[in-house]
mmCIF file with all atom_site columns, C-alpha atoms and ligand atoms in Angstrom:
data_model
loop_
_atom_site.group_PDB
_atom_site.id
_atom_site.type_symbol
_atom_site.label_atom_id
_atom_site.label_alt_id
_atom_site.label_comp_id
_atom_site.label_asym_id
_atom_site.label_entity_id
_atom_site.label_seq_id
_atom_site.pdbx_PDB_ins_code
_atom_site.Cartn_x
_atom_site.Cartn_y
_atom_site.Cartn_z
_atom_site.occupancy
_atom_site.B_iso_or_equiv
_atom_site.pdbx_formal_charge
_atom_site.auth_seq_id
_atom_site.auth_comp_id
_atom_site.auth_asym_id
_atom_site.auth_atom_id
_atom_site.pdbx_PDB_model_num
ATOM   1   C  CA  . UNK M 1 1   ? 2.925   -19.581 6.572   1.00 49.00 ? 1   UNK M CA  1
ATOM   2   C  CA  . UNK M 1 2   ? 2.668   -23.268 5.973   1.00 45.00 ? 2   UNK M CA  1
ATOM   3   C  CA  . UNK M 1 3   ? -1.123  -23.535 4.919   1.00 50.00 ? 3   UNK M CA  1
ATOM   4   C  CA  . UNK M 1 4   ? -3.549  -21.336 2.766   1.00 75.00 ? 4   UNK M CA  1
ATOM   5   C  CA  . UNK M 1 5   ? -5.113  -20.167 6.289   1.00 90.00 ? 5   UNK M CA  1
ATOM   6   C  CA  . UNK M 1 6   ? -4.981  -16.072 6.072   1.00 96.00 ? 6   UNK M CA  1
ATOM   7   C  CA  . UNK M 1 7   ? -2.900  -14.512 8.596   1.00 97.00 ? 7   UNK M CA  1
ATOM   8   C  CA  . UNK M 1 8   ? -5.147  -12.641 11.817  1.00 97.00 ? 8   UNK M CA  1
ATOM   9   C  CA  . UNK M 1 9   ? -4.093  -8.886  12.119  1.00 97.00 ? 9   UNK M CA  1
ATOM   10  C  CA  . UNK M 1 10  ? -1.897  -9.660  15.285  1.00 98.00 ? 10  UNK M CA  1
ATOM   11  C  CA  . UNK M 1 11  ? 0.248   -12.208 13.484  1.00 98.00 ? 11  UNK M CA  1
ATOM   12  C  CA  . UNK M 1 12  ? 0.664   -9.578  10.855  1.00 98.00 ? 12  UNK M CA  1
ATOM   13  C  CA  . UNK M 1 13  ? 1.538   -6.955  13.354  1.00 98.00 ? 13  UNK M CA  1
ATOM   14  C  CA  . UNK M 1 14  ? 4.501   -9.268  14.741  1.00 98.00 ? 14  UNK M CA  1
ATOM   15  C  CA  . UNK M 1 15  ? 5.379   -9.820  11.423  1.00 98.00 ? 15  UNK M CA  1
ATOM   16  C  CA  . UNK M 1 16  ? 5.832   -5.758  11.381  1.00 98.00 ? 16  UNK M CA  1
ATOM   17  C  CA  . UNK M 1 17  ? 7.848   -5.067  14.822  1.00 98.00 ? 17  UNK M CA  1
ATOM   18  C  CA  . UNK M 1 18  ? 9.789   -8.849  13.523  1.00 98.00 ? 18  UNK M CA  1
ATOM   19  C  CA  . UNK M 1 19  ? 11.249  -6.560  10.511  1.00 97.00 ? 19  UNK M CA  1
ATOM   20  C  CA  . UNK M 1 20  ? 11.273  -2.617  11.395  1.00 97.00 ? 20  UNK M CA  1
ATOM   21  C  CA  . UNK M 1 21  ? 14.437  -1.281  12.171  1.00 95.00 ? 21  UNK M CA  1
ATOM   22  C  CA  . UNK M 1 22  ? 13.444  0.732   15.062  1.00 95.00 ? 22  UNK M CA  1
ATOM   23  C  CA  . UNK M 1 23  ? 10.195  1.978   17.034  1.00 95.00 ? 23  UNK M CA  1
ATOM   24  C  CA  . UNK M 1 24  ? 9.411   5.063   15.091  1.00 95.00 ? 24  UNK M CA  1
ATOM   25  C  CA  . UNK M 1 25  ? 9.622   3.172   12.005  1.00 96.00 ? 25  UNK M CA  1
ATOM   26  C  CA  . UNK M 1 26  ? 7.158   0.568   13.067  1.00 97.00 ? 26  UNK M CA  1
ATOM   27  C  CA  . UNK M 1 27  ? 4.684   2.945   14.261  1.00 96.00 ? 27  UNK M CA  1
ATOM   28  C  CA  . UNK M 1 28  ? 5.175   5.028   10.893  1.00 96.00 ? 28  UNK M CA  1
ATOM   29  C  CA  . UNK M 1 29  ? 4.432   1.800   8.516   1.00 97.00 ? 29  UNK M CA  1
ATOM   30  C  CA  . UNK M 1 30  ? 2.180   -0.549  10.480  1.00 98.00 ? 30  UNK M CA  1
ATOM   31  C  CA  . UNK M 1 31  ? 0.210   2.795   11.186  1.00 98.00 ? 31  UNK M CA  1
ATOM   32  C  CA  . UNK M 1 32  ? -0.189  3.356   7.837   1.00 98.00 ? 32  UNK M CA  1
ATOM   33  C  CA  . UNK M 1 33  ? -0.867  -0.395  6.631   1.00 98.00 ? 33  UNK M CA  1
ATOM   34  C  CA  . UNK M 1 34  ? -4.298  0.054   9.162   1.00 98.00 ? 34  UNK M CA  1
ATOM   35  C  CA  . UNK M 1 35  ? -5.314  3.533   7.475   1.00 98.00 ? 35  UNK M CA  1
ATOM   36  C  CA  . UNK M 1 36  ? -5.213  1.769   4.294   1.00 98.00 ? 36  UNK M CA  1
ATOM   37  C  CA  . UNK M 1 37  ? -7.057  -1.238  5.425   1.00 98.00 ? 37  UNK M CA  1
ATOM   38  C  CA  . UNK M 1 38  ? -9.563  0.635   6.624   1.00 97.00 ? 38  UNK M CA  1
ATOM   39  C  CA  . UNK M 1 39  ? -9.709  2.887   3.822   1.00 97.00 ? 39  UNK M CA  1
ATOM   40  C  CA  . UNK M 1 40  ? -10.181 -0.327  1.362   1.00 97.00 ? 40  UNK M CA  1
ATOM   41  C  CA  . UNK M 1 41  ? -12.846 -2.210  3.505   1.00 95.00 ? 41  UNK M CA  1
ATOM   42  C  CA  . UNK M 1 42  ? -15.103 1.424   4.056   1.00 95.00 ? 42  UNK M CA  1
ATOM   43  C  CA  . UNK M 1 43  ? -15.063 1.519   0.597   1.00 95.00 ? 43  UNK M CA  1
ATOM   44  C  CA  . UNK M 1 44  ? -15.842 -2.165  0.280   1.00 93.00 ? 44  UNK M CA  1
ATOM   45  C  CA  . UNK M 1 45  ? -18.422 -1.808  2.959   1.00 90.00 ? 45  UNK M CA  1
ATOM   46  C  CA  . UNK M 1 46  ? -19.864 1.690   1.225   1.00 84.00 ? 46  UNK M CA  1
ATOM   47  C  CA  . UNK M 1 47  ? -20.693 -0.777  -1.865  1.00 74.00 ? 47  UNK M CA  1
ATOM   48  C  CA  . UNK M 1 48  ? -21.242 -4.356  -1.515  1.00 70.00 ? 48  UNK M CA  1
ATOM   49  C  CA  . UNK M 1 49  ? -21.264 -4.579  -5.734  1.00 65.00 ? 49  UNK M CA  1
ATOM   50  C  CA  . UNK M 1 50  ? -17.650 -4.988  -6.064  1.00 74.00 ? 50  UNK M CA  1
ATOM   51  C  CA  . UNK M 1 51  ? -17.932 -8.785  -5.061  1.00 86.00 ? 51  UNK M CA  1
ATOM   52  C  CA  . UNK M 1 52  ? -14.309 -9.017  -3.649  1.00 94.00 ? 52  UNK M CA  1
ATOM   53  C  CA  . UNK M 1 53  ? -12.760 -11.079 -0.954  1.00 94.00 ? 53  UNK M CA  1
ATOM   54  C  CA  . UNK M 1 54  ? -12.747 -8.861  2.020   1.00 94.00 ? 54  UNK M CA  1
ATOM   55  C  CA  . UNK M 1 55  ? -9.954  -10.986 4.241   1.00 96.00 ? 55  UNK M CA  1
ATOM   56  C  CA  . UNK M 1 56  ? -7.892  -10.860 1.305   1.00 97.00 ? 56  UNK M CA  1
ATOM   57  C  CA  . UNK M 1 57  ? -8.002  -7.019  1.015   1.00 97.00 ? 57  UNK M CA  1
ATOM   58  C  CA  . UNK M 1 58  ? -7.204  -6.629  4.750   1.00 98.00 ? 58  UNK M CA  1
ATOM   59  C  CA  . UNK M 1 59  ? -4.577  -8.747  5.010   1.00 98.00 ? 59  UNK M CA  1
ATOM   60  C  CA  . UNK M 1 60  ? -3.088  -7.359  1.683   1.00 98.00 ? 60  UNK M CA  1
ATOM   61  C  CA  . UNK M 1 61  ? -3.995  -4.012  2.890   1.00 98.00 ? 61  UNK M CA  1
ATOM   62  C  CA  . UNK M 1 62  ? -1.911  -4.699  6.062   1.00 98.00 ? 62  UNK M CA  1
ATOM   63  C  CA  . UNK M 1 63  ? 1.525   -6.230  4.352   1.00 98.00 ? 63  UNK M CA  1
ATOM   64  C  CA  . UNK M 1 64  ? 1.304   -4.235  1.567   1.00 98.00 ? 64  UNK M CA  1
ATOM   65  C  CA  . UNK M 1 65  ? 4.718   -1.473  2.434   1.00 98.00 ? 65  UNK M CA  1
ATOM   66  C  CA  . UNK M 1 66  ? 6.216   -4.293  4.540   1.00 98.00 ? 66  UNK M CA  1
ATOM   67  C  CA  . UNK M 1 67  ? 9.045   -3.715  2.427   1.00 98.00 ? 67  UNK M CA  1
ATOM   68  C  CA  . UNK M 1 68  ? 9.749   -0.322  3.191   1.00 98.00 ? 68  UNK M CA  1
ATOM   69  C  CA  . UNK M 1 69  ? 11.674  -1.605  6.221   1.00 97.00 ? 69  UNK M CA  1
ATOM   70  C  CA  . UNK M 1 70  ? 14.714  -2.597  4.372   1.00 97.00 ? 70  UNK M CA  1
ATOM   71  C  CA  . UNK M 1 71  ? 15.091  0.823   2.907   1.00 96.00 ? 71  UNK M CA  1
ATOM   72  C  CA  . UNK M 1 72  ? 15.600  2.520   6.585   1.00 94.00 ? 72  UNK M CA  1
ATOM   73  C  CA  . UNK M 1 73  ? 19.145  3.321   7.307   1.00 89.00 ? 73  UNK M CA  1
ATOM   74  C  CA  . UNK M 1 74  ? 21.239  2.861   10.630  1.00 82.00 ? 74  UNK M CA  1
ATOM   75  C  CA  . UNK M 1 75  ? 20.618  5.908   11.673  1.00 86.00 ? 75  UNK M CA  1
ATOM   76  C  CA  . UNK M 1 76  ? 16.543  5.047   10.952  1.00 87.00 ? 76  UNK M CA  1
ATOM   77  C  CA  . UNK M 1 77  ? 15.915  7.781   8.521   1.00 90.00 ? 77  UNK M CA  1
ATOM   78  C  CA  . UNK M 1 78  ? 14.552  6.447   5.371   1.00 90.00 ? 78  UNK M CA  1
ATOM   79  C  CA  . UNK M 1 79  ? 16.595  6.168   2.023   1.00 89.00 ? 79  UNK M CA  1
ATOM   80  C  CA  . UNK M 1 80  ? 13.947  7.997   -0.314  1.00 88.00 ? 80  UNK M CA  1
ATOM   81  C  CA  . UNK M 1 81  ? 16.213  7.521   -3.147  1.00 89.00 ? 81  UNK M CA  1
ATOM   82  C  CA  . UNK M 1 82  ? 15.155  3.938   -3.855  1.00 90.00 ? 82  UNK M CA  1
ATOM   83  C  CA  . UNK M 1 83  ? 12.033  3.846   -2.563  1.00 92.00 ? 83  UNK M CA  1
ATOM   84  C  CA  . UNK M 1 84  ? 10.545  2.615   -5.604  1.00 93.00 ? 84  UNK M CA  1
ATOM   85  C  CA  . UNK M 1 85  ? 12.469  -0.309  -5.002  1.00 95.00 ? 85  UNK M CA  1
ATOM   86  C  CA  . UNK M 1 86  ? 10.059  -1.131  -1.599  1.00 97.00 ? 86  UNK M CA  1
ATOM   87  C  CA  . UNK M 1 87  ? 7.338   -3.137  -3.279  1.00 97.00 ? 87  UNK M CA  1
ATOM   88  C  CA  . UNK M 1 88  ? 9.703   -5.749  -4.540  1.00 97.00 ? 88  UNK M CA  1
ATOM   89  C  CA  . UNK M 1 89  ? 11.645  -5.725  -1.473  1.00 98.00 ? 89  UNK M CA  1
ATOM   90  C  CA  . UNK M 1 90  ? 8.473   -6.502  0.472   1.00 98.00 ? 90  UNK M CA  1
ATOM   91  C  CA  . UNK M 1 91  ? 7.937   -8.945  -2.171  1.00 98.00 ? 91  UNK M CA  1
ATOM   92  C  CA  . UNK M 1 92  ? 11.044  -10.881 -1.293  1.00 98.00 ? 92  UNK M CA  1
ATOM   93  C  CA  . UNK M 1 93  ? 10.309  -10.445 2.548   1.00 98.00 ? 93  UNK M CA  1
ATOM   94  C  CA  . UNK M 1 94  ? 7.004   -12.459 2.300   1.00 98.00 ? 94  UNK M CA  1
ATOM   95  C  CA  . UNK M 1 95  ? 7.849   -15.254 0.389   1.00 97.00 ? 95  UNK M CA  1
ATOM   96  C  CA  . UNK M 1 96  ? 10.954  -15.580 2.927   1.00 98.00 ? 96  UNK M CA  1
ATOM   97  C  CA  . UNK M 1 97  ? 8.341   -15.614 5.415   1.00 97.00 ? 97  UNK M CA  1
ATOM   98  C  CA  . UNK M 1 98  ? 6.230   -18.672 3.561   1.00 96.00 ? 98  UNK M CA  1
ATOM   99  C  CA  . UNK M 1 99  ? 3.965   -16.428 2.568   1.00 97.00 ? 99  UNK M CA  1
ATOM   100 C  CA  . UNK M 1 100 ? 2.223   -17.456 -0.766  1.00 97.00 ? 100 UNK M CA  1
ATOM   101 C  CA  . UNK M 1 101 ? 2.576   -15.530 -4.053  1.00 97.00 ? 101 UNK M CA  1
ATOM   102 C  CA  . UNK M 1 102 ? -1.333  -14.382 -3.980  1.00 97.00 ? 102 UNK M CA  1
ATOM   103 C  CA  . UNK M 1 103 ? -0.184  -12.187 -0.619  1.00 98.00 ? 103 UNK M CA  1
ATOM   104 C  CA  . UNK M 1 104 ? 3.275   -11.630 -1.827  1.00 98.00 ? 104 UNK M CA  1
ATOM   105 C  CA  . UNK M 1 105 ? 1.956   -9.673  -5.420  1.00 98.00 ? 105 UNK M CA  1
ATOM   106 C  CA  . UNK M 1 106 ? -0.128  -6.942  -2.797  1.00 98.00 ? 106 UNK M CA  1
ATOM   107 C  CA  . UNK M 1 107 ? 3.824   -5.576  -1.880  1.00 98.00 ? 107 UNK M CA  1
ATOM   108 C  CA  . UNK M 1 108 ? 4.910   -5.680  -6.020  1.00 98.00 ? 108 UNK M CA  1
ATOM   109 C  CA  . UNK M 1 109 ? 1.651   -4.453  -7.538  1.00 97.00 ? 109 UNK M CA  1
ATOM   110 C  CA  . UNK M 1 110 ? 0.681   -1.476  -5.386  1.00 97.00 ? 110 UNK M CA  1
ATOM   111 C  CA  . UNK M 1 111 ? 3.053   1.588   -6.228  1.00 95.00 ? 111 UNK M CA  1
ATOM   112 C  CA  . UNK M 1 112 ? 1.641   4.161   -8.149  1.00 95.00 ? 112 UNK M CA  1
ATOM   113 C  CA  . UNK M 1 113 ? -1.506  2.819   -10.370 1.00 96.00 ? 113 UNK M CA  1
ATOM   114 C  CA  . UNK M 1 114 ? 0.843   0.348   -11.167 1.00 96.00 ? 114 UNK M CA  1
ATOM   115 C  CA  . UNK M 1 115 ? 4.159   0.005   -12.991 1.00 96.00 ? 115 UNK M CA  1
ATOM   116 C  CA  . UNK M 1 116 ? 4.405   -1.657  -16.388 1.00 96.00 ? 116 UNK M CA  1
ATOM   117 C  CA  . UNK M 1 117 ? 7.579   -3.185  -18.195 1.00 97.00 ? 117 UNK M CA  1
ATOM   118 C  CA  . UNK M 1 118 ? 7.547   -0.400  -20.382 1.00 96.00 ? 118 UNK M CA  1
ATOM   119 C  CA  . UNK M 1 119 ? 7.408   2.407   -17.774 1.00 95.00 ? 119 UNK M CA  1
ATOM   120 C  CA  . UNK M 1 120 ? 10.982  0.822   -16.259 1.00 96.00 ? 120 UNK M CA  1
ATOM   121 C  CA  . UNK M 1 121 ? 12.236  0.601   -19.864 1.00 97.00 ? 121 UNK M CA  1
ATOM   122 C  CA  . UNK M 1 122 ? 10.817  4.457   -20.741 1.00 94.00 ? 122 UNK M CA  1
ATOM   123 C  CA  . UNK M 1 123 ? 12.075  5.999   -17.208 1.00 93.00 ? 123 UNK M CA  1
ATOM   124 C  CA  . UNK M 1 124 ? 15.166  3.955   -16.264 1.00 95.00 ? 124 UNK M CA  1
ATOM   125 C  CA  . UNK M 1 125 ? 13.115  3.106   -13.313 1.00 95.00 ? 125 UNK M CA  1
ATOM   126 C  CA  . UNK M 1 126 ? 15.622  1.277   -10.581 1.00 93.00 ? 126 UNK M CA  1
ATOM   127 C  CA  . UNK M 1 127 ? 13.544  -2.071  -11.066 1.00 96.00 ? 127 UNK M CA  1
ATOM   128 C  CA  . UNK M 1 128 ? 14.182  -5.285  -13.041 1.00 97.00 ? 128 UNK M CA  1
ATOM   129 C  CA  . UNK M 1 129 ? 12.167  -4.733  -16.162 1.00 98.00 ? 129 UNK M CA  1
ATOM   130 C  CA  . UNK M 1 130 ? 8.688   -6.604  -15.308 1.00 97.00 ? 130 UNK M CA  1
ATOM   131 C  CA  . UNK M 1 131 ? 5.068   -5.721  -15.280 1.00 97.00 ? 131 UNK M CA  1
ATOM   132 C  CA  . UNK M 1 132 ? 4.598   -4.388  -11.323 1.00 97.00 ? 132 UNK M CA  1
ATOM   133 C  CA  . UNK M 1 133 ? 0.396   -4.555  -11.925 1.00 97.00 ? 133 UNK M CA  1
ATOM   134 C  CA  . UNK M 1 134 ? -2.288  -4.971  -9.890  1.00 98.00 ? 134 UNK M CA  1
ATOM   135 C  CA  . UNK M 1 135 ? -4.517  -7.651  -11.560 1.00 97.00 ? 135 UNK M CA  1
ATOM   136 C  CA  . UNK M 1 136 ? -6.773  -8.642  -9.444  1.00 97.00 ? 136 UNK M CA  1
ATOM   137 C  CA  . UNK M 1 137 ? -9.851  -6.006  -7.650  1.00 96.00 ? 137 UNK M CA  1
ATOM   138 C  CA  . UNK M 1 138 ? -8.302  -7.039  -3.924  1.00 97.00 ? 138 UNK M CA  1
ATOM   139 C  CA  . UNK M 1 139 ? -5.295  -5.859  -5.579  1.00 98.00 ? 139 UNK M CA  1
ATOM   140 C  CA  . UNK M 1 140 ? -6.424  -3.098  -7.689  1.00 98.00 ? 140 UNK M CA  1
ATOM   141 C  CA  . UNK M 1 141 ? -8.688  -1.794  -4.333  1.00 97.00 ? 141 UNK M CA  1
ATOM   142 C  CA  . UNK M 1 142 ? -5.324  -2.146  -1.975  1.00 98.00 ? 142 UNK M CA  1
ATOM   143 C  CA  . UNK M 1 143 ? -3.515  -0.162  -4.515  1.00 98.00 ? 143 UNK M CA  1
ATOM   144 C  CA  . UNK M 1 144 ? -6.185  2.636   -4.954  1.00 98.00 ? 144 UNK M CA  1
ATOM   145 C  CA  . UNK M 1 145 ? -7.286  2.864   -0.876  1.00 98.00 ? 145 UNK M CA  1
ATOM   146 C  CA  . UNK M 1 146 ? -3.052  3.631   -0.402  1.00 98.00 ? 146 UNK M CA  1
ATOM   147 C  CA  . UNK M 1 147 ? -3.148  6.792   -2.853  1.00 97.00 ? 147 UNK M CA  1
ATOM   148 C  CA  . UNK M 1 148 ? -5.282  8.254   0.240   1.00 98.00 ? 148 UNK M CA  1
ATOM   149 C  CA  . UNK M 1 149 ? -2.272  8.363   2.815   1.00 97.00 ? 149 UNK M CA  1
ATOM   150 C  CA  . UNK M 1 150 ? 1.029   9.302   2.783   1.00 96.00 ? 150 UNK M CA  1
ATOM   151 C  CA  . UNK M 1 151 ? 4.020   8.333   5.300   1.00 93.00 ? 151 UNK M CA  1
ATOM   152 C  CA  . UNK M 1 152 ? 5.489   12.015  4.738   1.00 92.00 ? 152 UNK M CA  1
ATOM   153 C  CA  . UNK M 1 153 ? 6.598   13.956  7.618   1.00 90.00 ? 153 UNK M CA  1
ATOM   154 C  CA  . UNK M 1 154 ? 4.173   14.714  9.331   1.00 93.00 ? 154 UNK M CA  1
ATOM   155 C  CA  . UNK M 1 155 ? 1.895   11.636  7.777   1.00 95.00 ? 155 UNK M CA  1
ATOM   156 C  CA  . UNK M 1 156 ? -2.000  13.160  5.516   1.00 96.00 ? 156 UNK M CA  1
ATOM   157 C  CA  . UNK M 1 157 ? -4.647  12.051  4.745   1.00 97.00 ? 157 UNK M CA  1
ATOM   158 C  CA  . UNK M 1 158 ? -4.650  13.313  0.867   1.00 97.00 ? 158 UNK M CA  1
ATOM   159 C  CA  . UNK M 1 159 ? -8.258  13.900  -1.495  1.00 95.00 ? 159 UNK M CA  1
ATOM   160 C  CA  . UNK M 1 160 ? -9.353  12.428  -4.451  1.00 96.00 ? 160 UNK M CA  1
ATOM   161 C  CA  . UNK M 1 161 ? -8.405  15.257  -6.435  1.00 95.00 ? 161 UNK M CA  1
ATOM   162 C  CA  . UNK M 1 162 ? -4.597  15.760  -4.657  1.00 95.00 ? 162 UNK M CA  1
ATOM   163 C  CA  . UNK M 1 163 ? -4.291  12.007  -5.744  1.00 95.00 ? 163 UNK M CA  1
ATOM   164 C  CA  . UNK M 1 164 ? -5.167  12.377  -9.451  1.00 93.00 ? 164 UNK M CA  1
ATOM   165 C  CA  . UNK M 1 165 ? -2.933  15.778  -9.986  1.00 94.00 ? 165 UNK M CA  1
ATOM   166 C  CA  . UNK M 1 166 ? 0.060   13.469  -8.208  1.00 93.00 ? 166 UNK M CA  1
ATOM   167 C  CA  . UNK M 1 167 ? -0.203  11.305  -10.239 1.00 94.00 ? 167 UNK M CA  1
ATOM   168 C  CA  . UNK M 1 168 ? -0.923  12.822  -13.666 1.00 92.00 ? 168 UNK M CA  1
ATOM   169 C  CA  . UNK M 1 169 ? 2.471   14.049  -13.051 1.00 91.00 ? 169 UNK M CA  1
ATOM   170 C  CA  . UNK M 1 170 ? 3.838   10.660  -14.145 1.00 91.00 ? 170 UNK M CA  1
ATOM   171 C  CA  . UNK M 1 171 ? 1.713   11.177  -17.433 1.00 91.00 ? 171 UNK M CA  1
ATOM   172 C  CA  . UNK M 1 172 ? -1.740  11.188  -18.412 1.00 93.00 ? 172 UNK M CA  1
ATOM   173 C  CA  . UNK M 1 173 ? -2.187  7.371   -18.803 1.00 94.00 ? 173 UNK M CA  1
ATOM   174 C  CA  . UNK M 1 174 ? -1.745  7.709   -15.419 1.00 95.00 ? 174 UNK M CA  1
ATOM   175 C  CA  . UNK M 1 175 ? -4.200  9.584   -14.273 1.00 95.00 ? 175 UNK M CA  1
ATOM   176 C  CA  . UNK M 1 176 ? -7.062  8.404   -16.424 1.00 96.00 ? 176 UNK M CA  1
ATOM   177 C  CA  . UNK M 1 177 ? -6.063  4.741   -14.460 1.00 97.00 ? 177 UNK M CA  1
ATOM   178 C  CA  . UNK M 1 178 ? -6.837  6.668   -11.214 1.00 97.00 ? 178 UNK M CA  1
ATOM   179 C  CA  . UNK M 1 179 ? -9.669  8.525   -12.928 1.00 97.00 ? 179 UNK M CA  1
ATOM   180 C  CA  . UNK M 1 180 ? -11.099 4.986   -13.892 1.00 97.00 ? 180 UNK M CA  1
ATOM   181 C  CA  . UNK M 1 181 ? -10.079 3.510   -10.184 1.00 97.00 ? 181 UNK M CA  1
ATOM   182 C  CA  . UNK M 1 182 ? -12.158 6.298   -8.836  1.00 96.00 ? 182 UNK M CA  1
ATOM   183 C  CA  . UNK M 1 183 ? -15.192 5.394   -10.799 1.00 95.00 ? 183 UNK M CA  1
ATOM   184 C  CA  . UNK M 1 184 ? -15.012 1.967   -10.029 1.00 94.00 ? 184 UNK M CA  1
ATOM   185 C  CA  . UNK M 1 185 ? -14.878 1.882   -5.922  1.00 94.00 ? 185 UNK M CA  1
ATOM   186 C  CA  . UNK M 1 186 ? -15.626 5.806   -5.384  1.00 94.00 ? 186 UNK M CA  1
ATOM   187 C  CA  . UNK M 1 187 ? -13.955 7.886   -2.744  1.00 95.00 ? 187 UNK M CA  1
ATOM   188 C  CA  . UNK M 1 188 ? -13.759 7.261   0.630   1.00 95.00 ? 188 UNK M CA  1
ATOM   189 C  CA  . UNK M 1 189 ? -14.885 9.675   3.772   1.00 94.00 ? 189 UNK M CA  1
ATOM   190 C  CA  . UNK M 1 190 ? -11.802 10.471  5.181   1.00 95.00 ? 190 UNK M CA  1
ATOM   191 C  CA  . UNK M 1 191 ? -13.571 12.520  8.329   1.00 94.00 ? 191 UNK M CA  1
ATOM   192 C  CA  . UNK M 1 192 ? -13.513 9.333   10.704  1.00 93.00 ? 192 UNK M CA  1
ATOM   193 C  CA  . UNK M 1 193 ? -10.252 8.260   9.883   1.00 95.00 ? 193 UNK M CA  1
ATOM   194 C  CA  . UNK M 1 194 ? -8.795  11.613  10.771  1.00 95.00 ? 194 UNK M CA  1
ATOM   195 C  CA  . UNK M 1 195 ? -10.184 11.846  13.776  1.00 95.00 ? 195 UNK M CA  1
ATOM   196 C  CA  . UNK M 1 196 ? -8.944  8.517   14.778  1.00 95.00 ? 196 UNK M CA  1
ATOM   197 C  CA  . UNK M 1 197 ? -5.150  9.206   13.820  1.00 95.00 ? 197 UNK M CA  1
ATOM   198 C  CA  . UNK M 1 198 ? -5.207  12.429  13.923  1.00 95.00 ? 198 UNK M CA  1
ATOM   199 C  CA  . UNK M 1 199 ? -3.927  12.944  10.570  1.00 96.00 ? 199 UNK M CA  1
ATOM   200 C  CA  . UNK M 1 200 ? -4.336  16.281  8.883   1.00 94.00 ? 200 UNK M CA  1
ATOM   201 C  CA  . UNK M 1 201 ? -6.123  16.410  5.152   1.00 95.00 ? 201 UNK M CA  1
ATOM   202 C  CA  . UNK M 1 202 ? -4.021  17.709  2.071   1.00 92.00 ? 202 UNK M CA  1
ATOM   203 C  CA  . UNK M 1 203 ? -5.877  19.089  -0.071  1.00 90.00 ? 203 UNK M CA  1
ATOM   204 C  CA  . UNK M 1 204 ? -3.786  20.417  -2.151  1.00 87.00 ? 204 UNK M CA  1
HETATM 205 FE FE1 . FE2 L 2 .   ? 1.410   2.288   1.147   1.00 80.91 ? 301 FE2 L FE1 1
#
């Protein structure tokens, strides 16, 4: 990407079947890049306060676990052990691509509530010590709206209250961030969306 012009969702779907290893991997990712976008812009939609950019949150939304194509093996099963290592990888993939550092950050920033220098210095995390934090709401919004789906076998839709114990597991700071994310842009109806992909609902 040569100008500031925001990629459309089919150049960002080429950009997905350009890097995924195999078929099954595409349709596992891209799939999931949509239920997020959606998730993000119903919750944008459901309250027009939050005053954010919503192109920005779809296309971040839609690159945001581009990186989790590099961690598929030749065999095409995914290498869980360094997963946490997908944001940055989809970090480097985008700015390969031209992308600008703006869309790049929505691949780095989204794990978790967000990854702090001191959290890869506390946990040995397999990361190059940095701040991995959302900053701003498109980011902060593409980071919460993922919590709601998981790529696990076979893929869920996962409640508000799943997401919080999950991630309280990594500590409480952690959980009063989602606590505080969940204030801010409430929870999204996740009836519609399961119905469309056919994705059952964890809820617990
Ligand atoms: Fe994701």
């Amino acid at each position: 990407m040569t100008t500031t012009r925001l990629p459309t969702d089919a150049e960002i779907r080429a950009l997905h079947e350009k890097h995924a290893p195999t078929r099954a991997a595409f349709e596992l990712v891209h799939t999931h890049c949509e239920i997020v976008r959606d998730i993000a812009l119903h919750l944008l939609a459901a309250d027009g306060r939050h005053g954010l950019d919503a192109e920005l949150v779809r296309v971040g939304a839609l690159v945001h676990d581009i990186g989790v194509y590099r961690l598929f093996d030749g065999d095409g099963r995914l290498d869980t052990t360094r997963y946490l290592r997908h944001g940055l990888l989809g970090h480097g993939i985008l700015r390969e691509e031209g992308f600008p550092e703006r869309l790049c950050r929505f691949c780095s920033c989204h794990t978790g509530v967000g990854i702090s220098r001191e959290d890869v210095r506390a946990h040995g995390l397999d990361l190059p010590v940095a701040d991995y934090l959302a900053e701003t709401g498109e980011e902060q919004l593409v980071m919460y709206a993922d919590k709601f789906h998981t790529k696990s076998t076979p893929p869920a839709f996962l409640t508000a209250d799943v997401c919080g114990a999950s991630l309280g597991r990594f500590g409480a700071e952690k959980a009063a961030a989602f606590a505080a994310l969940r204030a801010r842009f409430g929870e999204p109806r996740l009836d519609r969306l399961r119905e469309r992909y056919g994705h059952t609902l964890r809820t617990s």
